[in-house]
Short mmCIF file of C-alpha atoms and ligand atoms in Angstrom, two decimals:
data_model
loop_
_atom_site.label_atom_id
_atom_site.label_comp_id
_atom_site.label_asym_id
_atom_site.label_seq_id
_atom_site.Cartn_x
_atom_site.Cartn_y
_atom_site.Cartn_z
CA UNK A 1 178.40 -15.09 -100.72
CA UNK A 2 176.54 -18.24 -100.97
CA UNK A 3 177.04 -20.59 -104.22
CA UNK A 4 174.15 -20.24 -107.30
CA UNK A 5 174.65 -24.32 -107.59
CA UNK A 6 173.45 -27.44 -106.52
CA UNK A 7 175.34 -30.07 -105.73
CA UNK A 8 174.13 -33.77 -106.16
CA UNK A 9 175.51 -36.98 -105.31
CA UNK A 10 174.79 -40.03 -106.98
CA UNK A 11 174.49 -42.54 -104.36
CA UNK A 12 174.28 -45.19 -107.19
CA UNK A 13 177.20 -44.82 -108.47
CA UNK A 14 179.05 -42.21 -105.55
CA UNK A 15 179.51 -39.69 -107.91
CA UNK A 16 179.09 -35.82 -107.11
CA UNK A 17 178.02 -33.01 -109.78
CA UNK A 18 177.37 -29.52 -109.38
CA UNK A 19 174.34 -27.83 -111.45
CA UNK A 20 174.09 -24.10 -111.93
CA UNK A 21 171.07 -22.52 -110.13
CA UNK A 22 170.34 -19.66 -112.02
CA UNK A 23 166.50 -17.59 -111.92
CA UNK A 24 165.91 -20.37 -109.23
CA UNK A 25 165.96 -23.11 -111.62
CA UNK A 26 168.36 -26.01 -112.92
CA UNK A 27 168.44 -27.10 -116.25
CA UNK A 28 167.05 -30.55 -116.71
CA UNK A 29 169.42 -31.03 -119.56
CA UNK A 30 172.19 -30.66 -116.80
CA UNK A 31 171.20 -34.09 -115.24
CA UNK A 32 172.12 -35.96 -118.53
CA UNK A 33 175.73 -35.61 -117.45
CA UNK A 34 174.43 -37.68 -114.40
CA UNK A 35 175.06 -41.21 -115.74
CA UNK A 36 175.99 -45.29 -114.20
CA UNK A 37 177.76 -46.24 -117.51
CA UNK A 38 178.81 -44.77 -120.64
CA UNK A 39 176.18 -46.17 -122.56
CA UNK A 40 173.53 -44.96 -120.17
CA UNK A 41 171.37 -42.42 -121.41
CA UNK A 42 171.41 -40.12 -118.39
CA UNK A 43 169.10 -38.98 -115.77
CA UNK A 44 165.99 -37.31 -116.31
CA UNK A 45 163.05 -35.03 -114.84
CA UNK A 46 159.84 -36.72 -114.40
CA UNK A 47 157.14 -34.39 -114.27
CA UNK A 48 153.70 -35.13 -115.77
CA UNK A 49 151.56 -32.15 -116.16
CA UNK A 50 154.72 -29.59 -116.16
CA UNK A 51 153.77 -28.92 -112.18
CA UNK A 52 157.10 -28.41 -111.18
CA UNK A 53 158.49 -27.39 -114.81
CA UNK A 54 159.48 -24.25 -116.26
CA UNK A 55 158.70 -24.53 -120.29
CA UNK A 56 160.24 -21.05 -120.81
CA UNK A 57 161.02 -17.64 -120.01
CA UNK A 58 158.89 -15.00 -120.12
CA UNK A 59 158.16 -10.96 -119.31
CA UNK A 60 154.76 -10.90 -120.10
CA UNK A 61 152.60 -12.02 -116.93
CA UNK A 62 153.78 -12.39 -113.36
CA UNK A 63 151.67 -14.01 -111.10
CA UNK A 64 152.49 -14.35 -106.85
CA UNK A 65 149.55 -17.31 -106.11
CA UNK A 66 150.23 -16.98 -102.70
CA UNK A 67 149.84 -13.52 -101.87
CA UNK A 68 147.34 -13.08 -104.66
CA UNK A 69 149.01 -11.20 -107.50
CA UNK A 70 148.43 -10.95 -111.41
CA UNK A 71 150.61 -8.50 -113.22
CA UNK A 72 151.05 -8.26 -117.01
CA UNK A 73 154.54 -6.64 -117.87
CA UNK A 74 154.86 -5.19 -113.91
CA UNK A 75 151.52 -2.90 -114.24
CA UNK A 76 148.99 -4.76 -111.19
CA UNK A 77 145.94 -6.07 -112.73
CA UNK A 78 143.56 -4.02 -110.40
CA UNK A 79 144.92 -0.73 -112.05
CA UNK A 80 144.78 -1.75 -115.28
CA UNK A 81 141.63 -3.15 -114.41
CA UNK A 82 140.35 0.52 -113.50
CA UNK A 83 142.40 2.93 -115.35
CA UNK A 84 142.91 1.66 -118.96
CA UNK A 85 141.02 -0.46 -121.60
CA UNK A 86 141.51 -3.56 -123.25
CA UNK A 87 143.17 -2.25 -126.51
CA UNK A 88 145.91 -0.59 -124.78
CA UNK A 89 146.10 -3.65 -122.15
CA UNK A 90 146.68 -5.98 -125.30
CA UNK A 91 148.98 -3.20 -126.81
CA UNK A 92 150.80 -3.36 -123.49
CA UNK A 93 150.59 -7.40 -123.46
CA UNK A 94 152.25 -7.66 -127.07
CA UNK A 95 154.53 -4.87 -127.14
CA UNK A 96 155.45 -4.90 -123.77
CA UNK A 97 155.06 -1.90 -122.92
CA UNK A 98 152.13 0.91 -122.20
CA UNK A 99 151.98 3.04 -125.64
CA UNK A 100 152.23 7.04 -126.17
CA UNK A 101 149.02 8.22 -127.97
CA UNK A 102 150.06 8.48 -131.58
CA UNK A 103 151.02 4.35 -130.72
CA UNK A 104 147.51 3.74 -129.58
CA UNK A 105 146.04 5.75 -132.10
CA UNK A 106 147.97 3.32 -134.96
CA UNK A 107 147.00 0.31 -132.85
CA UNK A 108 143.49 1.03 -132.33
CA UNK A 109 143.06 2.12 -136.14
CA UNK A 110 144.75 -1.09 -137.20
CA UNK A 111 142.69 -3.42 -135.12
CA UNK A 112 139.34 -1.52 -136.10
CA UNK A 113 140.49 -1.53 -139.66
CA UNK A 114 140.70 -5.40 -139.13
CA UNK A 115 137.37 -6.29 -137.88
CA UNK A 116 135.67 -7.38 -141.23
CA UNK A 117 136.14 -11.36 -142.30
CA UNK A 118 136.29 -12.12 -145.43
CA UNK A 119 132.86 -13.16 -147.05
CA UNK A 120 133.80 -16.47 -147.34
CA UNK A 121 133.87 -17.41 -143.80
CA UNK A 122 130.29 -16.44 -143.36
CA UNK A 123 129.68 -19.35 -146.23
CA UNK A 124 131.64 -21.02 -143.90
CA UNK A 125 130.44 -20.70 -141.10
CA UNK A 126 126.70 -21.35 -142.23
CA UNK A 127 127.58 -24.78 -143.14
CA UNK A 128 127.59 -25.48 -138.91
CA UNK A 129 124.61 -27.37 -137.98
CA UNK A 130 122.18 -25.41 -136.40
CA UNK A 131 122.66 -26.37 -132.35
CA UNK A 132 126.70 -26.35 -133.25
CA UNK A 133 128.55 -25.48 -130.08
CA UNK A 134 130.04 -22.01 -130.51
CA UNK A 135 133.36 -22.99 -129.01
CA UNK A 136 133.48 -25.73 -131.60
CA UNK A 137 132.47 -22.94 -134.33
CA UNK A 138 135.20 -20.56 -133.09
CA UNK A 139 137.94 -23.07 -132.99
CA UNK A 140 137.47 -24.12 -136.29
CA UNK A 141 136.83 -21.07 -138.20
CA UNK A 142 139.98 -19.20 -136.53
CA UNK A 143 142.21 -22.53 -137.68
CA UNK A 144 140.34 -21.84 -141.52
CA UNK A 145 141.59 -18.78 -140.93
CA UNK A 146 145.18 -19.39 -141.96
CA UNK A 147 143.60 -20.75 -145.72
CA UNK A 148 142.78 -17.29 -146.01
CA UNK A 149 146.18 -15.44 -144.93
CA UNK A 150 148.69 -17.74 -146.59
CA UNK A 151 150.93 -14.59 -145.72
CA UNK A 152 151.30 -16.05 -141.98
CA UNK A 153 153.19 -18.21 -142.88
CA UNK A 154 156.39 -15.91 -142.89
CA UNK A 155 156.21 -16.04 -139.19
CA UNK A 156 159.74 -15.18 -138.86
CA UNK A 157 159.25 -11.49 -140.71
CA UNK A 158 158.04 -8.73 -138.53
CA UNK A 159 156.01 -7.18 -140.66
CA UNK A 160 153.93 -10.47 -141.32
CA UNK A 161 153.70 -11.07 -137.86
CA UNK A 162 152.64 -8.08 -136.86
CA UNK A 163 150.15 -7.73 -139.69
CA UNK A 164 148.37 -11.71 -138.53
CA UNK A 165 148.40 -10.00 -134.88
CA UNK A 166 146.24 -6.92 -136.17
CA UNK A 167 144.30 -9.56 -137.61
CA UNK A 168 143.90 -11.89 -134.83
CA UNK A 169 142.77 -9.08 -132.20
CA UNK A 170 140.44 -7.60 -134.63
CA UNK A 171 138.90 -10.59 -136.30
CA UNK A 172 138.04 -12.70 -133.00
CA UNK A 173 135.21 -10.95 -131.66
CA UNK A 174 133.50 -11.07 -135.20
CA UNK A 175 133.70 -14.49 -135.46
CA UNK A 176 132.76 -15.01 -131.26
CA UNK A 177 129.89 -13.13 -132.94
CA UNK A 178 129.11 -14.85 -135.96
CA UNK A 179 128.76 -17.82 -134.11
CA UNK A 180 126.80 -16.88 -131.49
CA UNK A 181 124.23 -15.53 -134.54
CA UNK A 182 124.18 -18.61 -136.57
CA UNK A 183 123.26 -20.39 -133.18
CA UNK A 184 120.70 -18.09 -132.35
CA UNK A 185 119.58 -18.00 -136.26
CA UNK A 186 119.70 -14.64 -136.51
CA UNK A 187 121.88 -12.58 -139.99
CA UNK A 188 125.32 -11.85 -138.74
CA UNK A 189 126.01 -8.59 -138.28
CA UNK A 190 128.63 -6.60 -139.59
CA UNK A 191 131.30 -4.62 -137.29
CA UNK A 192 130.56 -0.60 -136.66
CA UNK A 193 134.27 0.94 -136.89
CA UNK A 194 132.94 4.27 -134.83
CA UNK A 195 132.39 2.13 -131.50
CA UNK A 196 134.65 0.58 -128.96
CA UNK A 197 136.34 -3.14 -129.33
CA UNK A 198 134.05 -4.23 -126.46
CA UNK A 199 130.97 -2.01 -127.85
CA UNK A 200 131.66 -3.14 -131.31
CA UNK A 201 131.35 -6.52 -130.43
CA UNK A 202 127.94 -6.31 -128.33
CA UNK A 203 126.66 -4.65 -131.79
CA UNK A 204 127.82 -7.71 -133.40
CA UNK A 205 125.90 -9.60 -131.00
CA UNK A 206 122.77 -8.06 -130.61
CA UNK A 207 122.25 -5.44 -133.60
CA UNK A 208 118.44 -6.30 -134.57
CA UNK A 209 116.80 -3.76 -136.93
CA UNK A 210 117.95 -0.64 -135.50
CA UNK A 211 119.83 1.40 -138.33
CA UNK A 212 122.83 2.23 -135.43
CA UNK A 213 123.26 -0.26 -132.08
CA UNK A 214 123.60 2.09 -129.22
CA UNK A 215 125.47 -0.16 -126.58
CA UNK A 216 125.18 0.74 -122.81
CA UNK A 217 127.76 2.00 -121.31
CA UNK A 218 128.09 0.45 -118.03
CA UNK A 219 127.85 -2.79 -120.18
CA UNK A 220 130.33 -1.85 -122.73
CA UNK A 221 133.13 -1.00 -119.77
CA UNK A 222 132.01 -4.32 -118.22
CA UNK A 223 132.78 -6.59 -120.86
CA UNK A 224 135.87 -4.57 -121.37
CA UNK A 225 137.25 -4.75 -118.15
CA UNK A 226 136.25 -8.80 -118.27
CA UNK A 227 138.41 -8.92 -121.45
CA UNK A 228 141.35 -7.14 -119.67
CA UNK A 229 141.07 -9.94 -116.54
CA UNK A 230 141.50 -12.68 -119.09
CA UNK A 231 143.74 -11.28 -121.16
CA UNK A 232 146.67 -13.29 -119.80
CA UNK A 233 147.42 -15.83 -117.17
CA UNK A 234 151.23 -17.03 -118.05
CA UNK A 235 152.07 -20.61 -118.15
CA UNK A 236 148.41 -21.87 -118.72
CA UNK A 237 146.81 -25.49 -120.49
CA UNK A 238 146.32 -22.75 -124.07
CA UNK A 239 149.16 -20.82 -123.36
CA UNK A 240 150.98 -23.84 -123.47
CA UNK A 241 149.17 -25.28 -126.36
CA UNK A 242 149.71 -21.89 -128.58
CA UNK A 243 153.51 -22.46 -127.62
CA UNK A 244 153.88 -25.94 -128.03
CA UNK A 245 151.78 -26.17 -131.60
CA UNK A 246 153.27 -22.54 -132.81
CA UNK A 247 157.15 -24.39 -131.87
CA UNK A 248 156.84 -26.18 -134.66
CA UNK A 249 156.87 -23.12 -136.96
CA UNK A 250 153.33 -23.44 -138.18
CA UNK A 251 151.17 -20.34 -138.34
CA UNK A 252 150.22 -18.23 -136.12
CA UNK A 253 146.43 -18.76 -136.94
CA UNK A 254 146.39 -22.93 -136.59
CA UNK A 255 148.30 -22.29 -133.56
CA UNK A 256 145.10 -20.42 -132.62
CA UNK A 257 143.32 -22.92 -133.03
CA UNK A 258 144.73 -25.40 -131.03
CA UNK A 259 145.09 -22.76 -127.89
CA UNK A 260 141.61 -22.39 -128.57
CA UNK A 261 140.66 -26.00 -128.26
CA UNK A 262 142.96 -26.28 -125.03
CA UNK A 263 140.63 -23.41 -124.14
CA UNK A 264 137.31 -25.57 -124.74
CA UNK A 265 138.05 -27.84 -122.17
CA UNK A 266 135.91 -27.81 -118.86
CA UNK A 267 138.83 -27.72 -116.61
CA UNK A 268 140.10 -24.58 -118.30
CA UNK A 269 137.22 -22.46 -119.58
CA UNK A 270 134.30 -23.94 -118.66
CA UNK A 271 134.07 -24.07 -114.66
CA UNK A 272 132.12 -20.70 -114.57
CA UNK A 273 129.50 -22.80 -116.00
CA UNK A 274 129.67 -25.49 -113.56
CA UNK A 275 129.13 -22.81 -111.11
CA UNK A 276 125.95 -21.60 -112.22
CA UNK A 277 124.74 -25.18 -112.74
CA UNK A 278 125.51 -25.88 -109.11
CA UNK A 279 123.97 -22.00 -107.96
CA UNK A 280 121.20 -23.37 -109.70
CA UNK A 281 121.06 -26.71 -107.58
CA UNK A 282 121.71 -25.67 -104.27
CA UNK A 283 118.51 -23.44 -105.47
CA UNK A 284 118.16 -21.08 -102.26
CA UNK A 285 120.63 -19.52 -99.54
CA UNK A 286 118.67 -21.63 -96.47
CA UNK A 287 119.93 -24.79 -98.59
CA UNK A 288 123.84 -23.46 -98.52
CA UNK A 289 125.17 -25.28 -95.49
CA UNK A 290 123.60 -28.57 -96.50
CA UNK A 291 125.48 -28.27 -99.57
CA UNK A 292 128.74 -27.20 -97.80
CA UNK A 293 128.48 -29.96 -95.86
CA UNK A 294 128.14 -32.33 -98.52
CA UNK A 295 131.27 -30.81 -99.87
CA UNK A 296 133.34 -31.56 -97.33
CA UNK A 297 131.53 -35.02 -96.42
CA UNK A 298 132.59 -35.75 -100.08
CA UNK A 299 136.46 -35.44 -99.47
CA UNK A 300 137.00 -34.41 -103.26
CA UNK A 301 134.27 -35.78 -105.04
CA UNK A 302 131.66 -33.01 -104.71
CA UNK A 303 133.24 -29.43 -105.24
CA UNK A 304 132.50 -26.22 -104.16
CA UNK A 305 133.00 -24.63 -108.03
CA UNK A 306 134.80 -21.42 -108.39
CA UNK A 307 136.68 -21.93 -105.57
CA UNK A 308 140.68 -23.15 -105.42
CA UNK A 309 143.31 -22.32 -108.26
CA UNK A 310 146.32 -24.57 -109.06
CA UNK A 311 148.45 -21.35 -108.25
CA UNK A 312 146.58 -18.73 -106.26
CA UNK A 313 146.46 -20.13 -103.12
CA UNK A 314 144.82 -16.49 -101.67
CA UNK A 315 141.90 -14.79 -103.04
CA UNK A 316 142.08 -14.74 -106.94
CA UNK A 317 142.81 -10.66 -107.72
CA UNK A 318 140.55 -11.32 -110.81
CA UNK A 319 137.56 -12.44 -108.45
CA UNK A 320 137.65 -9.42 -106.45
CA UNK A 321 137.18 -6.95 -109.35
CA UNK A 322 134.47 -8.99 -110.83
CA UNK A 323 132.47 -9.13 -107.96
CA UNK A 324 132.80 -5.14 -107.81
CA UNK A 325 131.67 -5.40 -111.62
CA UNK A 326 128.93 -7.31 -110.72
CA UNK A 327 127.16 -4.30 -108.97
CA UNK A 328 127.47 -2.20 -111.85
CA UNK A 329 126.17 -4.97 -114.40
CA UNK A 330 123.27 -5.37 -111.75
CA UNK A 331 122.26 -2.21 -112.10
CA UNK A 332 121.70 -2.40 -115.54
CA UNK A 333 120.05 -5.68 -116.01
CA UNK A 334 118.66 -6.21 -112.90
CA UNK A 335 120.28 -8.63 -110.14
CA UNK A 336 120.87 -12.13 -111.17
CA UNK A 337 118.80 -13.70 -108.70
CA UNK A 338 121.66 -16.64 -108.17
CA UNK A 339 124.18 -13.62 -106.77
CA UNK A 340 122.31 -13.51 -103.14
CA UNK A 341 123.33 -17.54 -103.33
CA UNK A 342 127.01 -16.78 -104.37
CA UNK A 343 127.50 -13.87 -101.98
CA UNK A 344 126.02 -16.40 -98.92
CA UNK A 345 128.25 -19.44 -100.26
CA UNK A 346 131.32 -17.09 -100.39
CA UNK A 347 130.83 -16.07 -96.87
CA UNK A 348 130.04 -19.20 -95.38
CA UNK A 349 132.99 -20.91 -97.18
CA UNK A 350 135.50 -17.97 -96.24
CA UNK A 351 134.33 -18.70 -92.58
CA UNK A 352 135.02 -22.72 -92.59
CA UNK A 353 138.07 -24.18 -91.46
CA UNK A 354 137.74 -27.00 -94.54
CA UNK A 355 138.29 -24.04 -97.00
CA UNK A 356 140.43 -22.30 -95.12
CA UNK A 357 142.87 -24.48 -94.09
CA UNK A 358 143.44 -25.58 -97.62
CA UNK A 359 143.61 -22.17 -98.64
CA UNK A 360 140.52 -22.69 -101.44
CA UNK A 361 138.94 -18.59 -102.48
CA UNK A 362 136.88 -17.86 -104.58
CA UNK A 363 138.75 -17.74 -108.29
CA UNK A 364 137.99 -16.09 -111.65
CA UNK A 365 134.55 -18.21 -112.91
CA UNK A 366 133.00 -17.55 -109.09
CA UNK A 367 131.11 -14.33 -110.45
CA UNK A 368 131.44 -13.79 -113.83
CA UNK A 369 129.39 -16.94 -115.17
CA UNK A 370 126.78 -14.31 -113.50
CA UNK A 371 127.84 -11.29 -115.14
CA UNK A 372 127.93 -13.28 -118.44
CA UNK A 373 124.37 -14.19 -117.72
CA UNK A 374 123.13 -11.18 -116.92
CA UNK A 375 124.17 -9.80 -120.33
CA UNK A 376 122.27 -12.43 -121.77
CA UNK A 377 124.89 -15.02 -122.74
CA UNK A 378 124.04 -18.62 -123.25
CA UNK A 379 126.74 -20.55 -121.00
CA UNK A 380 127.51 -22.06 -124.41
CA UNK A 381 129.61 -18.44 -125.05
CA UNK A 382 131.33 -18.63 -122.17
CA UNK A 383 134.37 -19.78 -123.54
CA UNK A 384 134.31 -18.08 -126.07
CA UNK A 385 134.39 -14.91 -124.20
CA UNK A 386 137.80 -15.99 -122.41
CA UNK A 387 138.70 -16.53 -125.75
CA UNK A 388 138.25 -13.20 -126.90
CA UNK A 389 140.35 -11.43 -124.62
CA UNK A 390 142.68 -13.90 -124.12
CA UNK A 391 143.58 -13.66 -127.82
CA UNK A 392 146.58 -10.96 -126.67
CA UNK A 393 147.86 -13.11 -124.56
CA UNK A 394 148.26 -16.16 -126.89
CA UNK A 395 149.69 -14.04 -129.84
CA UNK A 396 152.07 -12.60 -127.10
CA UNK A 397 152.82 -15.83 -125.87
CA UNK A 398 153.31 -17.14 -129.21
CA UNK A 399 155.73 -14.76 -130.72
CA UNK A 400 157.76 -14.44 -127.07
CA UNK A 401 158.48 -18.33 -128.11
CA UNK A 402 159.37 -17.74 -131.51
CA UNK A 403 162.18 -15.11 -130.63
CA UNK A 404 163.68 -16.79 -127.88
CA UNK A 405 167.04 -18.53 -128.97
CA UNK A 406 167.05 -21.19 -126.46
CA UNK A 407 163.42 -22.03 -127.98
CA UNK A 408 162.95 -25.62 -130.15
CA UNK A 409 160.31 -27.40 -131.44
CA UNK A 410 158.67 -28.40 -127.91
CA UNK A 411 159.32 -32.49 -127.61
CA UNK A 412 159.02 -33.79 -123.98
CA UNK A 413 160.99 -36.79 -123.02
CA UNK A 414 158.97 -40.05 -121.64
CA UNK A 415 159.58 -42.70 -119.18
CA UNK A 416 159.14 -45.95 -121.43
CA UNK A 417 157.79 -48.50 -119.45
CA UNK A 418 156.35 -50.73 -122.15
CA UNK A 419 157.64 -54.84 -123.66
CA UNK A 420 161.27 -54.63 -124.08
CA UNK A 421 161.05 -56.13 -127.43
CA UNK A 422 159.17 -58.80 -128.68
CA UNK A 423 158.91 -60.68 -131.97
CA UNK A 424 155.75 -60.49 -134.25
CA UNK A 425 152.81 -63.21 -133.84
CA UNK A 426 151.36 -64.53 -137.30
CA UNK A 427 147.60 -64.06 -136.10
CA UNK A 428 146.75 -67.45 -136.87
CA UNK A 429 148.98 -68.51 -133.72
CA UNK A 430 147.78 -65.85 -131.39
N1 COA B 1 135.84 -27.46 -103.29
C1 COA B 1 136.10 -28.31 -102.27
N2 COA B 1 137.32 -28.83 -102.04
C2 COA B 1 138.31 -28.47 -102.87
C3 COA B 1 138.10 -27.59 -103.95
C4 COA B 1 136.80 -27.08 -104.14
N3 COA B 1 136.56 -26.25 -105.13
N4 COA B 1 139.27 -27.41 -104.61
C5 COA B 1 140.18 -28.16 -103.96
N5 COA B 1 139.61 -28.80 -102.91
C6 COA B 1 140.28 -29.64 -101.93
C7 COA B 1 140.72 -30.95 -102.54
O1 COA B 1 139.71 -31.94 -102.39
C8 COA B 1 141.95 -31.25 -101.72
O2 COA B 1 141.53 -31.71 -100.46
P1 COA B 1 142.39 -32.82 -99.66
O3 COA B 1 143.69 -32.17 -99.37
O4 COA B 1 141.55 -33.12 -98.46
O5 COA B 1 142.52 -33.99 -100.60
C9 COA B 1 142.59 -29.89 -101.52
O6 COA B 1 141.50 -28.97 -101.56
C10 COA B 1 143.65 -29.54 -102.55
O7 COA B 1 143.07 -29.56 -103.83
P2 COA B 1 143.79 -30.03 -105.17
O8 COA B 1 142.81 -30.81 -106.00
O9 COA B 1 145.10 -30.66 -104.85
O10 COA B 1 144.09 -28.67 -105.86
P3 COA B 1 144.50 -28.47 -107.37
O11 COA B 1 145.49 -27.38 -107.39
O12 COA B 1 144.92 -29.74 -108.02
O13 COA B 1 143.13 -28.06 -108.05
C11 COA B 1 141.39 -26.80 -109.00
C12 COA B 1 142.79 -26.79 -108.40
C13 COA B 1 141.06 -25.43 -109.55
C14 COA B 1 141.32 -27.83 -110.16
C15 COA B 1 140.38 -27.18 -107.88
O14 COA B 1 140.48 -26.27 -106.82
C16 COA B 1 138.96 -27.26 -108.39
O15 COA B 1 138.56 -28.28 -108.95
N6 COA B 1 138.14 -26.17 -108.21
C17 COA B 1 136.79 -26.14 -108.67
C18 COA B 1 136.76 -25.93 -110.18
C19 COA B 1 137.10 -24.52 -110.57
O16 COA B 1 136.58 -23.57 -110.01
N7 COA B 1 137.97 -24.40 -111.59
C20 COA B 1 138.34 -23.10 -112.13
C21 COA B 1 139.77 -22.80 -111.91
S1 COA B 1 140.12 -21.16 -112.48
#
């Protein structure tokens, strides 16, 4: 039976170790031991941008980039996907595993019974200018929302916890909705506790002056299934910022808010945008293999958006359901004109040895900057629509980290390569 170690020689100083190997990992602590002199402080990783890192260990989301698999505690995202909802996918998410029906019964009755915000943060809310970015609204409002629950604090008693996780599911997709009013200047709208989480919140949305918002159907499964794709994606830029900010035992809500603004970024939720900006430029499908060309003519600088994941290096599991979403949205609203565009680009790119041989398909944003459009989102919500669903996933995240021994406040190392030391300069003699 072969050894779990590693053995290392230092060829500085001659010196051999051996380092456990256990999940497939070492512990970078274990290369402290690795030293030239006494005083030495010891060898460490170097690893900008954690790309060869694990921060922790989790059961919540497995994901196989290679062969193109996403599965949140085991169950594959594609059945999920078809065969439950999003409240029992972010039951499944936090708990960790699928509940019976008096358990979804409690859970769904607890998040409905959450949904309302407390009058205050409308007054808040309406002091945003009037063109504020609703990413910028939703970030802030959910970190104000820890002046209102000065319970959360007590994030190391169940009860609390689990209370500020009610909270968090339900209260999200009224403030994604709040915001999205005050930008459109239209009253907020309060949440109807007979409808759906995803139905709820398109009443929230687009309730005018009809005494009872009917939603559709086909729309109402759509953005439900879109919250389910997004609920979780492991080790990501928020993930990482809900763990990180939450390790050093502040709430659970200003933790929020910081996953949140990880969220905000374009590299992380905003490239479904980019893609219908460049759908938009390449303007019709006789124009695609100009702009493929310029692609690969650009070696980097132009992109083909939507396309290539850090880690799936296969078709993105999440892309292929949305694109089967797509039709059903279509049918609805009508075809987004830009999908004949997509659907061409897709093709052509699948076909050309640039994007295959560097293993670049189509990822998450590819279609459902579409779908978002075609159920009349400004890109501007975007975001905040990842947001929504991805909720689960950060409180799971977040309180996965807070129950894990081996857990500490989350302090990376650095390689110091600044002055030495060097004595202070009266300014007069600089
Ligand atoms: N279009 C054209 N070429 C691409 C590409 C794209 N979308 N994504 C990657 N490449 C090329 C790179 O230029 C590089 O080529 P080279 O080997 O000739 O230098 C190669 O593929 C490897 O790419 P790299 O930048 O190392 O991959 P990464 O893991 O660092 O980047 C992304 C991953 C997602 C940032 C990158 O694929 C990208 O920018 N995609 C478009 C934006 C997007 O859709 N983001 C949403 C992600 S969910």
């Amino acid at each position: 039976m072969p050894k779990e170690s590693l053995t290392v020689t230092d060829n500085r100083t001659g010196k051999q170790y051996e380092l456990p190997i256990e999940n497939g990992t070492i512990r970078t602590t274990d290369l402290r031991q690795i030293k030239v002199s006494p005083e030495d402080f010891g060898l460490m990783g170097y690893d900008p941008a954690f790309m060869n890192t694990a921060s922790c260990k989790s059961k919540v989301t497995f994901i196989d980039g290679d062969k193109g698999i996403l599965r949140y505690r085991g169950y594959p995202i594609e059945q999920l996907a078809e065969q439950s909802n999003f409240l029992e996918v972010a039951y499944l998410i936090v708990q960790g595993e699928l509940p019976s029906k008096e358990q979804l019964e409690d859970w769904k009755y607890q998040i409905t019974h959450h949904t309302i915000v407390h009058e205050n943060i409308k007054k808040f809310m309406d002091g945003f200018h009037y063109d504020a970015h609703p990413m910028g609204m939703f970030t802030s409002t959910m970190a104000a929302l820890s002046t209102f629950y000065t319970d959360a604090k007590n994030i190391f008693d169940k009860e609390s916890r689990q209370i500020q996780i009610y909270r968090l599911i339900a209260k999200v997709p009224t403030i994604a909705a709040f915001a999205y009013r005050h930008t459109m200047g239209l009253p907020y709208a309060y949440p109807d506790n007979d409808l759906s989480y995803a139905g709820n919140f398109l009443n929230m949305l687009f309730k005018m002056t009809e005494p009872k918002y009917v939603p559709d159907p086909a729309l109402e499964r759509a953005l439900d299934v879109l919250f389910i794709l997004h609920a979780d994606h492991e080790q990501n830029c928020s993930a990482n910022a809900m763990r990180s900010v939450g390790s050093s035992q502040v709430d659970p809500y200003s933790a929020l808010a910081a996953a949140s603004a990880a969220l905000y970024g374009p590299l992380h939720g905003g490239a479904n945008e980019a893609v219908l900006r460049m759908l938009r430029e390449i303007g019709s499908k006789d124009k695609i293999p100009a702009f493929i060309k310029e692609v690969k003519e650009g070696k980097g600088e132009k992109k083909l958006m939507g396309f290539g994941h850090r880690v799936y290096k296969n078709y993105d599991p999440r892309a292929k359901i949305i694109k089967k979403l797509a039709d059903d949205v279509f049918e609805v609203t009508g075809k987004n004109p830009l999908l004949d565009i997509a659907l061409e680009l897709e093709r052509i790119a699948l076909e050309d040895d640039y994007f295959v041989k560097r293993k670049l398909y189509p990822n998450v944003d590819f279609y459902s900057g579409l779908i978002y459009q075609a159920l009349r989102f400004p890109v501007e919500m975007f975001p905040v629509l990842f947001a929504i669903g991805r909720t689960a996933g950060w409180v799971a995240q977040w309180e996965e980290m807070l129950l894990d021994t081996e857990q500490k406040i989350a302090r990376p190392r650095q390689v110091y390569l600044g002055y030495a030391s060097r004595d202070y300069v009266p300014i007069v003699r600089r």
